[in-house]
């Protein structure tokens, strides 16, 4: 079975500050890892994904995440937050043809 | 860019009524999914569908739920007799056969409110 834990249901940052959203996973086989973003009243949009190869993955809107197998982590970062980054972020894990399992989500709040 | 489309965007219904949520997956995709998100909670898997049959379902997907692919483009979720706790955002998703990484493409969701 696979699972995802996202630490912190809410994260608040100031505009221009570093964004760090934490995600830890559990999987019995090598995982595929995803971050999805959900803007208010919208659907789920893929931000970035790790499948194989380079462990540092770059996504849209300046976000990136690093797969650390030893720590079973896939934390999402962005060097400088924008107001438009305010949204809910979901980490998810899959083992290929299995279903996608989501974490509980982290709401990112950005203040001026 | 191809996208998954869902209708209606919002439906309000009375408890006990039947509801059908509609989805048009990306045209060359063959794997289809329904997920739901109760307000303030995580996105939960309901069911996956491939080759005209359910391939996997969760505990949530009980006898009140059913899915159908009535034609070559639509994929529907039916709730036979809605309960208050069925109020949620329902997301449809699809995946292409070329993807073995589990990446899903999601629609914008259908918000169901049961009164």
PDB file of C-alpha atoms in Angstrom, chain B residues 34 36 45-47 54 56-67 77-83 85-86 90:
ATOM      1  CA  UNK B  34     -13.513   9.349 -10.351  1.00  0.00           C
ATOM      2  CA  UNK B  36     -14.018  13.082  -4.665  1.00  0.00           C
ATOM      3  CA  UNK B  45     -10.127   7.707  -4.950  1.00  0.00           C
ATOM      4  CA  UNK B  46     -13.523   6.275  -5.830  1.00  0.00           C
ATOM      5  CA  UNK B  47     -13.175   4.095  -8.905  1.00  0.00           C
ATOM      6  CA  UNK B  54     -14.340  -1.319 -13.262  1.00  0.00           C
ATOM      7  CA  UNK B  56     -10.499  -0.952  -9.037  1.00  0.00           C
ATOM      8  CA  UNK B  57     -12.792   0.666  -6.502  1.00  0.00           C
ATOM      9  CA  UNK B  58     -12.479   1.998  -2.986  1.00  0.00           C
ATOM     10  CA  UNK B  59     -14.582   1.306   0.090  1.00  0.00           C
ATOM     11  CA  UNK B  60     -16.413   4.551  -0.570  1.00  0.00           C
ATOM     12  CA  UNK B  61     -17.733   3.209  -3.882  1.00  0.00           C
ATOM     13  CA  UNK B  62     -20.621   1.176  -2.519  1.00  0.00           C
ATOM     14  CA  UNK B  63     -23.806  -0.064  -4.180  1.00  0.00           C
ATOM     15  CA  UNK B  64     -25.174   3.474  -4.352  1.00  0.00           C
ATOM     16  CA  UNK B  65     -22.527   4.363  -6.901  1.00  0.00           C
ATOM     17  CA  UNK B  66     -22.150   3.207 -10.486  1.00  0.00           C
ATOM     18  CA  UNK B  67     -20.133   4.248 -13.507  1.00  0.00           C
ATOM     19  CA  UNK B  77     -20.862   8.661 -12.302  1.00  0.00           C
ATOM     20  CA  UNK B  78     -24.317   7.894 -10.936  1.00  0.00           C
ATOM     21  CA  UNK B  79     -25.322   8.170  -7.301  1.00  0.00           C
ATOM     22  CA  UNK B  80     -28.583   6.280  -6.917  1.00  0.00           C
ATOM     23  CA  UNK B  81     -29.985   7.782  -3.737  1.00  0.00           C
ATOM     24  CA  UNK B  82     -27.951  10.708  -2.499  1.00  0.00           C
ATOM     25  CA  UNK B  83     -27.121  11.222   1.164  1.00  0.00           C
ATOM     26  CA  UNK B  85     -22.505  12.999   3.204  1.00  0.00           C
ATOM     27  CA  UNK B  86     -22.262  12.696  -0.576  1.00  0.00           C
ATOM     28  CA  UNK B  90     -16.251  15.122  -7.710  1.00  0.00           C
TER      29      UNK B  90
END
